Short mmCIF file of C-alpha atoms in Angstrom, two decimals:
data_model
loop_
_atom_site.label_atom_id
_atom_site.label_comp_id
_atom_site.label_asym_id
_atom_site.label_seq_id
_atom_site.Cartn_x
_atom_site.Cartn_y
_atom_site.Cartn_z
CA UNK A 7 49.56 -92.61 8.51
CA UNK A 8 49.52 -93.40 12.27
CA UNK A 9 46.22 -93.16 14.34
CA UNK A 10 46.31 -89.71 16.24
CA UNK A 11 45.83 -91.69 19.68
CA UNK A 12 48.53 -94.73 18.34
CA UNK A 13 47.92 -98.13 19.84
CA UNK A 14 44.48 -98.91 20.74
CA UNK A 15 45.10 -100.03 24.63
CA UNK A 16 45.53 -96.26 24.98
CA UNK A 17 42.35 -95.02 26.88
CA UNK A 18 39.87 -92.79 25.27
CA UNK A 19 40.96 -89.01 25.56
CA UNK A 20 38.50 -85.93 26.58
CA UNK A 21 39.76 -82.62 24.58
CA UNK A 22 37.39 -79.88 26.00
CA UNK A 23 37.58 -76.63 23.65
CA UNK A 24 37.55 -73.34 25.23
CA UNK A 25 38.44 -69.92 23.79
CA UNK A 26 37.14 -66.52 23.68
CA UNK A 27 34.27 -65.04 21.21
CA UNK A 28 35.57 -64.84 17.91
CA UNK A 29 38.91 -67.37 18.30
CA UNK A 30 37.61 -69.85 15.60
CA UNK A 31 36.65 -72.08 18.54
CA UNK A 32 33.70 -74.06 16.03
CA UNK A 33 35.72 -74.23 13.14
CA UNK A 34 38.64 -75.56 14.92
CA UNK A 35 36.02 -78.31 16.19
CA UNK A 36 34.83 -79.21 12.87
CA UNK A 37 38.69 -79.62 11.51
CA UNK A 38 39.58 -82.26 14.28
CA UNK A 39 36.32 -83.80 14.02
CA UNK A 40 36.95 -84.20 10.23
CA UNK A 41 40.24 -84.97 10.87
CA UNK A 42 39.43 -87.99 13.19
CA UNK A 43 36.90 -89.20 10.59
CA UNK A 44 39.58 -89.25 7.90
CA UNK A 45 41.69 -91.53 10.18
CA UNK A 46 38.59 -94.05 10.56
CA UNK A 47 38.53 -92.81 14.06
CA UNK A 48 35.36 -91.24 14.51
CA UNK A 49 35.19 -88.99 17.80
CA UNK A 50 32.14 -88.86 20.26
CA UNK A 51 31.16 -85.34 20.13
CA UNK A 52 29.56 -83.06 22.92
CA UNK A 53 27.93 -79.60 22.42
CA UNK A 54 27.69 -77.56 25.58
CA UNK A 55 26.28 -74.37 23.65
CA UNK A 56 22.75 -74.16 24.13
CA UNK A 57 22.74 -70.82 22.24
CA UNK A 58 24.30 -71.76 19.18
CA UNK A 59 21.83 -72.00 16.06
CA UNK A 60 24.01 -74.39 13.80
CA UNK A 61 27.32 -76.31 13.95
CA UNK A 62 29.24 -77.74 11.54
CA UNK A 63 29.43 -80.90 12.85
CA UNK A 64 27.39 -83.97 13.97
CA UNK A 65 27.03 -84.04 17.94
CA UNK A 66 26.33 -87.27 19.59
CA UNK A 67 25.17 -85.28 22.90
CA UNK A 68 23.37 -81.57 22.45
CA UNK A 69 22.59 -79.64 25.00
CA UNK A 70 19.91 -78.12 22.98
CA UNK A 71 18.04 -81.48 22.57
CA UNK A 72 17.06 -81.57 26.57
CA UNK A 73 17.29 -77.70 27.33
CA UNK A 74 15.50 -74.99 25.46
CA UNK A 75 17.58 -71.56 25.67
CA UNK A 76 15.13 -69.27 24.59
CA UNK A 77 12.54 -70.66 27.15
CA UNK A 78 14.92 -70.94 29.86
CA UNK A 79 15.79 -66.86 29.18
CA UNK A 80 11.83 -66.36 29.31
CA UNK A 81 10.95 -68.65 32.06
CA UNK A 82 13.72 -67.41 34.58
CA UNK A 83 13.54 -63.56 33.24
CA UNK A 84 16.90 -63.97 32.32
CA UNK A 85 19.92 -62.32 29.82
CA UNK A 86 21.63 -64.00 27.50
CA UNK A 87 24.49 -65.05 29.63
CA UNK A 88 22.19 -65.88 32.41
CA UNK A 89 20.44 -67.84 30.16
CA UNK A 90 23.79 -69.75 29.19
CA UNK A 91 24.47 -70.35 32.78
CA UNK A 92 20.93 -71.45 33.77
CA UNK A 93 20.83 -73.91 30.88
CA UNK A 94 24.23 -75.38 31.72
CA UNK A 95 23.13 -75.91 35.19
CA UNK A 96 20.25 -77.74 34.16
CA UNK A 97 22.12 -80.02 31.97
CA UNK A 98 24.77 -80.70 34.72
CA UNK A 99 21.85 -82.60 36.60
CA UNK A 100 22.23 -85.18 33.76
CA UNK A 101 25.81 -85.97 34.07
CA UNK A 102 25.70 -89.32 35.39
CA UNK A 103 23.79 -90.23 32.18
CA UNK A 104 26.44 -88.64 30.03
CA UNK A 105 29.36 -90.67 31.81
CA UNK A 106 27.06 -93.94 31.61
CA UNK A 107 26.50 -93.09 27.44
CA UNK A 108 30.17 -92.51 27.04
CA UNK A 109 31.50 -95.46 29.21
CA UNK A 110 29.65 -97.75 26.90
CA UNK A 111 30.87 -95.95 23.72
CA UNK A 112 34.95 -96.14 25.05
CA UNK A 113 34.44 -100.01 26.23
CA UNK A 114 34.82 -102.81 24.03
CA UNK A 115 31.33 -104.73 23.51
CA UNK A 116 32.14 -108.72 23.28
CA UNK A 117 28.54 -108.88 21.58
CA UNK A 118 29.70 -106.73 19.01
CA UNK A 119 33.33 -107.07 18.11
CA UNK A 120 32.80 -105.27 14.77
CA UNK A 121 32.06 -101.83 16.72
CA UNK A 122 35.06 -99.84 17.67
CA UNK A 123 35.27 -98.03 20.77
CA UNK A 124 35.57 -94.39 20.38
CA UNK A 125 39.04 -93.11 21.33
CA UNK A 126 38.35 -89.28 21.37
CA UNK A 127 35.59 -87.37 22.98
CA UNK A 128 35.29 -83.69 21.82
CA UNK A 129 33.62 -81.16 24.11
CA UNK A 130 32.83 -77.78 22.20
CA UNK A 131 31.69 -75.12 25.14
CA UNK A 132 30.07 -71.84 25.02
CA UNK A 133 31.27 -68.78 23.38
CA UNK A 134 31.11 -66.97 26.46
CA UNK A 135 34.30 -68.60 28.17
CA UNK A 136 33.89 -67.23 31.59
CA UNK A 137 30.25 -68.77 31.66
CA UNK A 138 31.59 -72.23 31.46
CA UNK A 139 35.04 -72.04 33.21
CA UNK A 140 34.09 -70.22 36.46
CA UNK A 141 30.69 -71.75 36.84
CA UNK A 142 29.65 -74.40 39.31
CA UNK A 143 28.04 -76.29 36.47
CA UNK A 144 31.61 -76.20 34.31
CA UNK A 145 33.15 -77.46 37.22
CA UNK A 146 31.02 -80.51 37.95
CA UNK A 147 31.04 -81.41 34.09
CA UNK A 148 35.01 -81.01 34.01
CA UNK A 149 35.58 -82.91 37.13
CA UNK A 150 33.06 -85.58 36.09
CA UNK A 151 35.04 -86.07 33.02
CA UNK A 152 38.29 -86.19 34.82
CA UNK A 153 37.19 -88.65 37.04
CA UNK A 154 36.36 -90.85 34.21
CA UNK A 155 38.65 -90.03 31.36
CA UNK A 156 42.13 -88.42 30.52
CA UNK A 157 41.09 -84.91 29.97
CA UNK A 158 42.90 -82.26 28.45
CA UNK A 159 41.86 -78.34 28.15
CA UNK A 160 42.57 -77.13 24.57
CA UNK A 161 42.90 -73.26 24.69
CA UNK A 162 42.09 -71.48 21.41
CA UNK A 163 43.73 -68.33 20.84
CA UNK A 164 43.09 -66.06 17.86
CA UNK A 165 46.56 -65.60 16.59
CA UNK A 166 46.02 -62.10 14.16
CA UNK A 167 44.50 -60.37 17.52
CA UNK A 168 47.34 -61.49 19.79
CA UNK A 169 50.26 -60.02 17.77
CA UNK A 170 50.49 -56.83 20.31
CA UNK A 171 52.23 -57.46 23.49
CA UNK A 172 49.42 -56.41 25.92
CA UNK A 173 47.06 -58.51 24.01
CA UNK A 174 49.16 -61.28 24.17
CA UNK A 175 49.77 -60.81 27.85
CA UNK A 176 46.22 -60.77 28.16
CA UNK A 177 45.59 -64.17 26.83
CA UNK A 178 48.15 -65.81 28.84
CA UNK A 179 46.81 -64.57 31.84
CA UNK A 180 43.70 -65.73 31.37
CA UNK A 181 45.13 -68.90 30.12
CA UNK A 182 47.33 -69.33 33.36
CA UNK A 183 44.06 -68.67 35.13
CA UNK A 184 41.99 -71.75 33.54
CA UNK A 185 44.73 -73.93 33.76
CA UNK A 186 45.15 -73.38 38.02
CA UNK A 187 41.16 -73.24 38.16
CA UNK A 188 40.75 -76.73 36.08
CA UNK A 189 43.93 -78.16 37.57
CA UNK A 190 44.09 -80.05 34.10
CA UNK A 191 46.84 -80.37 31.06
CA UNK A 192 46.18 -77.69 28.92
CA UNK A 193 47.51 -76.88 25.15
CA UNK A 194 47.65 -73.60 23.72
CA UNK A 195 46.19 -73.71 20.16
CA UNK A 196 47.19 -70.62 18.57
CA UNK A 197 44.36 -70.67 15.66
CA UNK A 198 44.55 -68.75 12.02
CA UNK A 199 48.02 -69.40 11.37
CA UNK A 200 46.89 -68.97 7.39
CA UNK A 201 46.23 -65.52 8.54
CA UNK A 202 49.36 -64.87 10.88
CA UNK A 203 52.19 -67.24 11.53
CA UNK A 204 52.37 -67.95 15.44
CA UNK A 205 56.04 -68.19 15.40
CA UNK A 206 56.30 -65.28 17.04
CA UNK A 207 53.85 -66.15 20.21
CA UNK A 208 56.43 -69.24 20.40
CA UNK A 209 59.63 -67.16 20.46
CA UNK A 210 58.01 -64.71 23.31
CA UNK A 211 57.13 -67.69 25.49
CA UNK A 212 60.53 -69.03 25.25
CA UNK A 213 62.89 -65.96 25.20
CA UNK A 214 61.96 -63.21 27.47
CA UNK A 215 64.59 -60.64 25.65
CA UNK A 216 62.51 -61.31 22.41
CA UNK A 217 59.21 -60.03 24.45
CA UNK A 218 61.25 -57.50 25.79
CA UNK A 219 62.46 -56.24 22.54
CA UNK A 220 58.67 -56.20 21.16
CA UNK A 221 57.55 -54.36 23.92
CA UNK A 222 60.10 -51.64 23.34
CA UNK A 223 59.37 -51.33 19.58
CA UNK A 224 55.78 -50.83 20.57
CA UNK A 225 56.64 -48.13 22.76
CA UNK A 226 58.99 -45.86 20.62
CA UNK A 227 56.39 -46.30 17.34
CA UNK A 228 53.72 -45.49 19.75
CA UNK A 229 51.55 -48.46 18.77
CA UNK A 230 51.53 -49.75 22.24
CA UNK A 231 48.16 -51.83 23.04
CA UNK A 232 47.18 -51.75 19.38
CA UNK A 233 46.43 -47.79 20.11
CA UNK A 234 48.06 -44.79 18.20
CA UNK A 235 49.63 -42.20 19.95
CA UNK A 236 52.98 -41.96 21.85
CA UNK A 237 51.77 -40.43 24.99
CA UNK A 238 48.73 -40.62 27.14
CA UNK A 239 46.32 -43.72 26.90
CA UNK A 240 48.29 -44.91 23.65
CA UNK A 241 51.47 -44.70 24.93
CA UNK A 242 53.48 -47.65 26.82
CA UNK A 243 56.16 -46.05 28.76
CA UNK A 244 56.28 -46.01 32.23
CA UNK A 245 53.82 -48.09 34.43
CA UNK A 246 52.39 -50.53 31.61
CA UNK A 247 55.52 -51.12 29.95
CA UNK A 248 57.01 -52.36 33.36
CA UNK A 249 53.94 -54.29 34.43
CA UNK A 250 54.14 -56.27 31.55
CA UNK A 251 57.80 -57.17 31.63
CA UNK A 252 57.08 -58.23 35.21
CA UNK A 253 54.43 -60.46 34.30
CA UNK A 254 56.37 -62.18 31.01
CA UNK A 255 59.07 -62.94 33.72
CA UNK A 256 56.36 -64.29 36.34
CA UNK A 257 54.63 -66.82 33.77
CA UNK A 258 58.16 -68.27 32.73
CA UNK A 259 57.30 -71.28 34.99
CA UNK A 260 53.74 -71.25 33.54
CA UNK A 261 54.84 -71.34 30.03
CA UNK A 262 56.75 -74.49 31.01
CA UNK A 263 53.95 -76.53 31.67
CA UNK A 264 52.30 -75.88 28.33
CA UNK A 265 52.39 -77.70 25.04
CA UNK A 266 51.63 -74.85 22.13
CA UNK A 267 50.86 -75.55 18.69
CA UNK A 268 49.88 -73.28 15.79
CA UNK A 269 46.85 -74.76 13.64
CA UNK A 270 44.88 -73.38 10.70
CA UNK A 271 41.36 -74.67 11.14
CA UNK A 272 40.61 -73.34 7.38
CA UNK A 273 43.56 -75.23 5.71
CA UNK A 274 44.06 -78.00 8.41
CA UNK A 275 47.98 -77.30 9.09
CA UNK A 276 48.96 -77.91 12.42
CA UNK A 277 46.23 -80.94 13.48
CA UNK A 278 48.96 -83.55 13.26
CA UNK A 279 51.03 -81.62 16.03
CA UNK A 280 47.94 -80.88 17.91
CA UNK A 281 47.07 -84.57 18.09
CA UNK A 282 50.61 -85.25 18.99
CA UNK A 283 50.60 -82.96 21.76
CA UNK A 284 47.11 -84.29 22.97
CA UNK A 285 48.80 -87.80 23.39
CA UNK A 286 51.45 -86.25 25.55
CA UNK A 287 49.39 -84.43 27.58
CA UNK A 288 47.06 -87.52 28.38
CA UNK A 289 50.04 -89.38 29.47
CA UNK A 290 50.98 -86.21 31.71
CA UNK A 291 47.33 -86.66 33.11
CA UNK A 292 47.77 -90.00 34.16
CA UNK A 293 51.55 -89.54 35.47
CA UNK A 294 50.66 -86.18 37.24
CA UNK A 295 47.46 -84.90 37.41
CA UNK A 296 45.28 -88.24 38.19
CA UNK A 297 47.09 -89.14 41.23
CA UNK A 298 46.46 -85.60 42.68
CA UNK A 299 42.81 -85.57 41.56
CA UNK A 300 42.54 -88.94 43.23
CA UNK A 301 43.78 -87.52 46.61
CA UNK A 302 41.82 -84.61 46.58
CA UNK A 303 38.41 -86.69 46.09
CA UNK A 304 39.78 -89.02 48.99
CA UNK A 305 40.34 -86.07 51.38
CA UNK A 306 36.68 -84.67 50.46
CA UNK A 307 35.00 -87.90 51.15
CA UNK A 308 37.46 -88.09 54.54
CA UNK A 309 35.93 -84.74 55.41
CA UNK A 310 32.82 -85.80 54.47
CA UNK A 311 32.63 -88.80 56.66
CA UNK A 312 34.12 -86.97 59.77
CA UNK A 313 31.18 -84.19 59.24
CA UNK A 314 28.79 -86.76 59.34
CA UNK A 315 30.29 -88.63 62.33
CA UNK A 316 30.41 -85.26 64.11
CA UNK A 317 26.51 -84.63 63.21
CA UNK A 318 25.71 -87.95 64.61
CA UNK A 319 27.61 -87.37 67.52
CA UNK A 320 25.48 -83.93 67.95
CA UNK A 321 22.26 -85.86 67.48
CA UNK A 322 22.92 -88.78 70.03
CA UNK A 323 23.68 -85.99 72.65
CA UNK A 324 20.52 -84.22 71.85
CA UNK A 325 18.43 -87.54 72.24
CA UNK A 326 20.24 -88.18 75.67
CA UNK A 327 21.71 -91.47 74.62
CA UNK A 328 24.49 -91.27 76.71
CA UNK A 329 25.09 -93.16 79.38
CA UNK A 330 25.67 -90.48 81.80
CA UNK A 331 22.98 -89.78 84.64
CA UNK A 332 20.83 -86.62 84.44
CA UNK A 333 22.44 -83.90 86.06
CA UNK A 334 19.02 -82.29 87.69
CA UNK A 335 18.42 -85.26 90.57
CA UNK A 336 19.87 -88.40 89.71
CA UNK A 337 18.12 -90.12 92.46
CA UNK A 338 14.85 -89.12 91.43
CA UNK A 339 12.96 -91.59 89.47
CA UNK A 340 10.52 -90.26 86.46
CA UNK A 341 7.07 -91.70 87.24
CA UNK A 342 5.27 -93.26 83.99
CA UNK A 343 1.58 -94.25 83.50
CA UNK A 344 2.40 -97.81 83.53
CA UNK A 345 4.43 -97.65 87.16
CA UNK A 346 1.32 -95.74 88.48
CA UNK A 347 -0.61 -98.63 86.87
CA UNK A 348 1.46 -100.86 88.70
CA UNK A 349 1.09 -99.25 91.84
CA UNK A 350 -2.65 -99.12 91.58
CA UNK A 351 -2.58 -102.94 91.16
CA UNK A 352 -0.78 -103.48 94.03
CA UNK A 353 -2.78 -101.60 96.38
CA UNK A 354 -6.35 -103.69 95.08
CA UNK A 355 -4.43 -107.12 95.55
CA UNK A 356 -3.51 -105.94 99.34
CA UNK A 357 -6.87 -104.58 99.64
CA UNK A 358 -8.60 -107.62 98.38
CA UNK A 359 -10.84 -106.09 95.86
CA UNK A 360 -10.66 -105.13 92.47
CA UNK A 361 -11.27 -101.78 90.78
CA UNK A 362 -14.91 -103.03 89.38
CA UNK A 363 -15.60 -103.92 93.12
CA UNK A 364 -14.30 -100.23 94.44
CA UNK A 365 -16.78 -98.63 91.86
CA UNK A 366 -19.83 -100.42 92.90
CA UNK A 367 -19.21 -99.44 96.39
CA UNK A 368 -18.45 -95.65 95.49
CA UNK A 369 -22.20 -96.00 93.70
CA UNK A 370 -23.95 -97.97 96.47
CA UNK A 371 -22.79 -95.13 99.12
CA UNK A 372 -24.22 -92.26 96.75
CA UNK A 373 -27.56 -92.76 97.23
CA UNK A 374 -30.61 -93.96 95.55
CA UNK A 375 -30.53 -96.77 93.09
CA UNK A 376 -32.86 -97.42 90.40
CA UNK A 377 -34.77 -100.75 89.74
CA UNK A 378 -32.10 -102.90 88.29
CA UNK A 379 -29.51 -103.33 91.22
CA UNK A 380 -26.02 -102.91 90.97
CA UNK A 381 -25.02 -103.99 87.46
CA UNK A 382 -27.45 -101.20 86.25
CA UNK A 383 -25.61 -98.43 88.64
CA UNK A 384 -22.44 -99.57 87.36
CA UNK A 385 -23.47 -99.11 83.83
CA UNK A 386 -24.50 -95.75 84.40
CA UNK A 387 -21.43 -94.65 85.76
CA UNK A 388 -19.29 -96.10 83.16
CA UNK A 389 -21.52 -94.33 80.72
CA UNK A 390 -21.01 -91.11 82.69
CA UNK A 391 -17.52 -91.68 82.87
CA UNK A 392 -17.23 -91.78 79.21
CA UNK A 393 -19.04 -88.55 78.79
CA UNK A 394 -16.58 -86.99 80.94
CA UNK A 395 -13.43 -87.81 79.13
#
């Protein structure tokens, strides 16, 4: 069987698994990790869930090793979600160290040719999907990965719970928001196909009329949205039915940019198809997404450079570095201490007597002198001057 990533020359791929609570994300991580080990291609695994107690796979980098989730909650007086978010923020400060480790493990080492470089990086995220996707730390982690490796988002969906048209559409809208927030290629993974086949979802995504027919059936049976009763909140007639029809048409373009696979984390069915989709999305990343990321990165660098130049110009203006004369009185010269001393020296040279002689003359004119003459008077004058200073 061929390796999931094909040739050894292909760059390593980062697979970031996200999904709502209960979608089977951790079990899916275990399955793909086991699959890669069976292919003699062990991945590099990163766990970003600080609140999980046990994970069914070994992590090369685990957020729990550097951040204590419970201590963060106590120290900052936070709830569960706030504790996860703050833990991710603290962990994001180590992103440079993480990238250095990943680059070492994904680059062949001439000194150790027996060690095969890593071809897959698996990233497990917190079950509270919004904490990771919509947080600043999540953006930092994803952007840093995408700037170094081809990065693919695997959005895990609970297939049995998506059987109704309303929950299906909710999942699609969430996937759409994640796609346009992360701006990374995405694979929709319909998990738990051993419980319910995912063909209905694939049909709804490719055939608008099939989705419309399913919606009409739910309205007639009074099971719209998974609730019983044909009227009131349980009914699907009117506004909600029309809204779902409109959204299904709106998302038609969105569906065309996705790869859809059905997998079973329990049995392993569909895992090969998943890695085929990963290979396609990695090529799509290099072709379509990477140039856009580089363009935006260059744009941000240019904006930062322009901002620095603007601030430097303000600073130079505040420091009066400009060569233009002062607007108050261009002819007026400011006297400095050194200028005044120069004038005094010139006057002393013209009069033919130094500063010491002038001090002596002033003391001589003041009256009586004690024994010891002018030298003693001059010393007393200097001491008095020092005391008055």
